[in-house]
PDB file of C-alpha atoms in Angstrom:
ATOM      1  CA  MET A 235     144.375  46.652  48.429  1.00 49.00           C
ATOM      2  CA  SER A 236     147.252  46.571  50.853  1.00 48.00           C
ATOM      3  CA  LYS A 237     149.866  49.255  51.083  1.00 51.00           C
ATOM      4  CA  GLU A 238     152.526  46.739  50.108  1.00 51.00           C
ATOM      5  CA  ASN A 239     150.884  46.018  46.715  1.00 54.00           C
ATOM      6  CA  SER A 240     150.360  49.648  45.791  1.00 54.00           C
ATOM      7  CA  ASN A 241     154.027  50.543  46.329  1.00 57.00           C
ATOM      8  CA  SER A 242     155.552  47.531  44.611  1.00 64.00           C
ATOM      9  CA  LYS A 243     156.910  48.087  41.127  1.00 75.00           C
ATOM     10  CA  ARG A 244     155.397  46.294  38.235  1.00 76.00           C
ATOM     11  CA  THR A 245     157.744  43.898  36.497  1.00 85.00           C
ATOM     12  CA  ARG A 246     158.218  44.455  32.815  1.00 86.00           C
ATOM     13  CA  ARG A 247     157.397  41.488  30.635  1.00 89.00           C
ATOM     14  CA  SER A 248     159.769  40.504  27.877  1.00 91.00           C
ATOM     15  CA  PHE A 249     158.858  38.686  24.708  1.00 92.00           C
ATOM     16  CA  THR A 250     160.945  36.504  22.449  1.00 93.00           C
ATOM     17  CA  GLU A 251     161.630  37.455  18.843  1.00 92.00           C
ATOM     18  CA  GLU A 252     159.595  34.424  17.753  1.00 92.00           C
ATOM     19  CA  PHE A 253     156.607  35.593  19.808  1.00 94.00           C
ATOM     20  CA  LYS A 254     156.798  39.058  18.265  1.00 93.00           C
ATOM     21  CA  ILE A 255     157.116  37.709  14.739  1.00 92.00           C
ATOM     22  CA  GLU A 256     154.151  35.393  15.222  1.00 92.00           C
ATOM     23  CA  ALA A 257     152.079  38.289  16.573  1.00 93.00           C
ATOM     24  CA  VAL A 258     152.955  40.356  13.497  1.00 93.00           C
ATOM     25  CA  LYS A 259     152.102  37.437  11.200  1.00 91.00           C
ATOM     26  CA  MET A 260     148.652  37.253  12.777  1.00 92.00           C
ATOM     27  CA  VAL A 261     148.067  40.804  11.559  1.00 92.00           C
ATOM     28  CA  THR A 262     149.893  40.750   8.221  1.00 88.00           C
ATOM     29  CA  GLU A 263     149.231  37.224   6.970  1.00 88.00           C
ATOM     30  CA  GLN A 264     146.141  36.006   8.791  1.00 90.00           C
ATOM     31  CA  GLY A 265     144.157  39.232   8.539  1.00 89.00           C
ATOM     32  CA  TYR A 266     143.446  39.851  12.202  1.00 93.00           C
ATOM     33  CA  LYS A 267     143.096  43.426  13.428  1.00 94.00           C
ATOM     34  CA  VAL A 268     145.845  44.784  15.659  1.00 94.00           C
ATOM     35  CA  SER A 269     143.313  45.272  18.437  1.00 94.00           C
ATOM     36  CA  GLU A 270     142.217  41.625  18.207  1.00 95.00           C
ATOM     37  CA  VAL A 271     145.773  40.327  18.364  1.00 94.00           C
ATOM     38  CA  ALA A 272     146.654  42.638  21.243  1.00 94.00           C
ATOM     39  CA  ARG A 273     143.604  41.522  23.195  1.00 95.00           C
ATOM     40  CA  SER A 274     144.182  37.822  22.577  1.00 94.00           C
ATOM     41  CA  LEU A 275     147.867  38.037  23.547  1.00 94.00           C
ATOM     42  CA  ASP A 276     147.217  40.400  26.442  1.00 93.00           C
ATOM     43  CA  VAL A 277     149.623  43.080  25.213  1.00 94.00           C
ATOM     44  CA  ASN A 278     149.219  46.744  24.403  1.00 94.00           C
ATOM     45  CA  GLU A 279     148.237  47.630  20.827  1.00 94.00           C
ATOM     46  CA  ASN A 280     151.212  49.979  20.601  1.00 95.00           C
ATOM     47  CA  LEU A 281     153.547  47.024  21.039  1.00 94.00           C
ATOM     48  CA  ILE A 282     151.965  45.215  18.109  1.00 94.00           C
ATOM     49  CA  HIS A 283     152.323  48.359  15.966  1.00 94.00           C
ATOM     50  CA  ARG A 284     156.002  48.719  16.934  1.00 94.00           C
ATOM     51  CA  TRP A 285     156.706  45.049  16.245  1.00 93.00           C
ATOM     52  CA  LYS A 286     154.918  45.303  12.918  1.00 90.00           C
ATOM     53  CA  ALA A 287     157.044  48.302  11.898  1.00 88.00           C
ATOM     54  CA  LYS A 288     160.217  46.501  12.984  1.00 88.00           C
ATOM     55  CA  PHE A 289     159.544  43.156  11.337  1.00 84.00           C
ATOM     56  CA  SER A 290     157.762  44.382   8.222  1.00 72.00           C
ATOM     57  CA  GLN A 291     160.834  46.243   6.958  1.00 64.00           C
ATOM     58  CA  PRO A 292     162.265  43.259   4.994  1.00 58.00           C
ATOM     59  CA  GLU A 293     158.984  42.935   3.116  1.00 58.00           C
ATOM     60  CA  SER A 294     159.387  46.504   1.981  1.00 64.00           C
ATOM     61  CA  ASP A 295     162.865  45.677   0.658  1.00 73.00           C
ATOM     62  CA  THR A 296     161.452  42.657  -1.144  1.00 78.00           C
ATOM     63  CA  GLU A 297     158.733  44.798  -2.697  1.00 79.00           C
ATOM     64  CA  ASN A 298     161.327  47.349  -3.813  1.00 80.00           C
ATOM     65  CA  GLU A 299     163.421  44.603  -5.410  1.00 86.00           C
ATOM     66  CA  GLU A 300     160.371  43.231  -7.207  1.00 88.00           C
ATOM     67  CA  LEU A 301     159.420  46.717  -8.386  1.00 89.00           C
ATOM     68  CA  LYS A 302     162.940  47.252  -9.729  1.00 92.00           C
ATOM     69  CA  ARG A 303     162.833  43.883 -11.521  1.00 94.00           C
ATOM     70  CA  LEU A 304     159.437  44.661 -13.037  1.00 94.00           C
ATOM     71  CA  ARG A 305     160.602  48.070 -14.243  1.00 95.00           C
ATOM     72  CA  GLU A 306     163.626  46.490 -15.934  1.00 96.00           C
ATOM     73  CA  GLU A 307     161.407  43.851 -17.534  1.00 97.00           C
ATOM     74  CA  ASN A 308     158.979  46.545 -18.688  1.00 96.00           C
ATOM     75  CA  LYS A 309     161.849  48.497 -20.271  1.00 96.00           C
ATOM     76  CA  ARG A 310     163.120  45.373 -22.070  1.00 97.00           C
ATOM     77  CA  LEU A 311     159.645  44.485 -23.345  1.00 96.00           C
ATOM     78  CA  ARG A 312     159.101  48.014 -24.685  1.00 96.00           C
ATOM     79  CA  MET A 313     162.398  47.832 -26.542  1.00 96.00           C
ATOM     80  CA  GLU A 314     161.424  44.469 -28.031  1.00 96.00           C
ATOM     81  CA  ARG A 315     158.042  45.882 -29.064  1.00 96.00           C
ATOM     82  CA  ASP A 316     159.680  48.874 -30.724  1.00 95.00           C
ATOM     83  CA  ILE A 317     162.053  46.614 -32.648  1.00 96.00           C
ATOM     84  CA  LEU A 318     159.148  44.465 -33.837  1.00 95.00           C
ATOM     85  CA  LYS A 319     157.216  47.570 -34.940  1.00 94.00           C
ATOM     86  CA  LYS A 320     160.193  48.757 -36.990  1.00 94.00           C
ATOM     87  CA  ALA A 321     160.688  45.293 -38.496  1.00 93.00           C
ATOM     88  CA  THR A 322     157.000  45.083 -39.412  1.00 93.00           C
ATOM     89  CA  ALA A 323     157.129  48.505 -41.068  1.00 91.00           C
ATOM     90  CA  PHE A 324     160.309  47.557 -42.936  1.00 90.00           C
ATOM     91  CA  PHE A 325     158.872  44.317 -44.318  1.00 89.00           C
ATOM     92  CA  ALA A 326     155.568  46.001 -45.197  1.00 89.00           C
ATOM     93  CA  ARG A 327     157.409  48.604 -47.319  1.00 88.00           C
ATOM     94  CA  GLU A 328     159.553  45.917 -48.948  1.00 83.00           C
ATOM     95  CA  ASN A 329     156.502  43.880 -50.004  1.00 80.00           C
ATOM     96  CA  GLN A 330     154.778  46.797 -51.750  1.00 78.00           C
TER      97      GLN A 330
END
């Protein structure tokens, strides 16, 4: 190794948003391990973890919205059930 190579600074690679998103999709949607993706793309595992945290945030919002919707639906269905129970009891008493 020459003296010139050992003193030269290493250039930092930059990656496009699309590249990062595709790397995250390999982990989240295609089921690859972070270590496998990092090895195949020749990047550090920590980068994949950071990208995953950054780009997975909207999914969390989507999940929260779905959870809110399901809770509202659950509340409405319970109210409907309670009304039907009361109606059934009312008509049962009336028929006796």
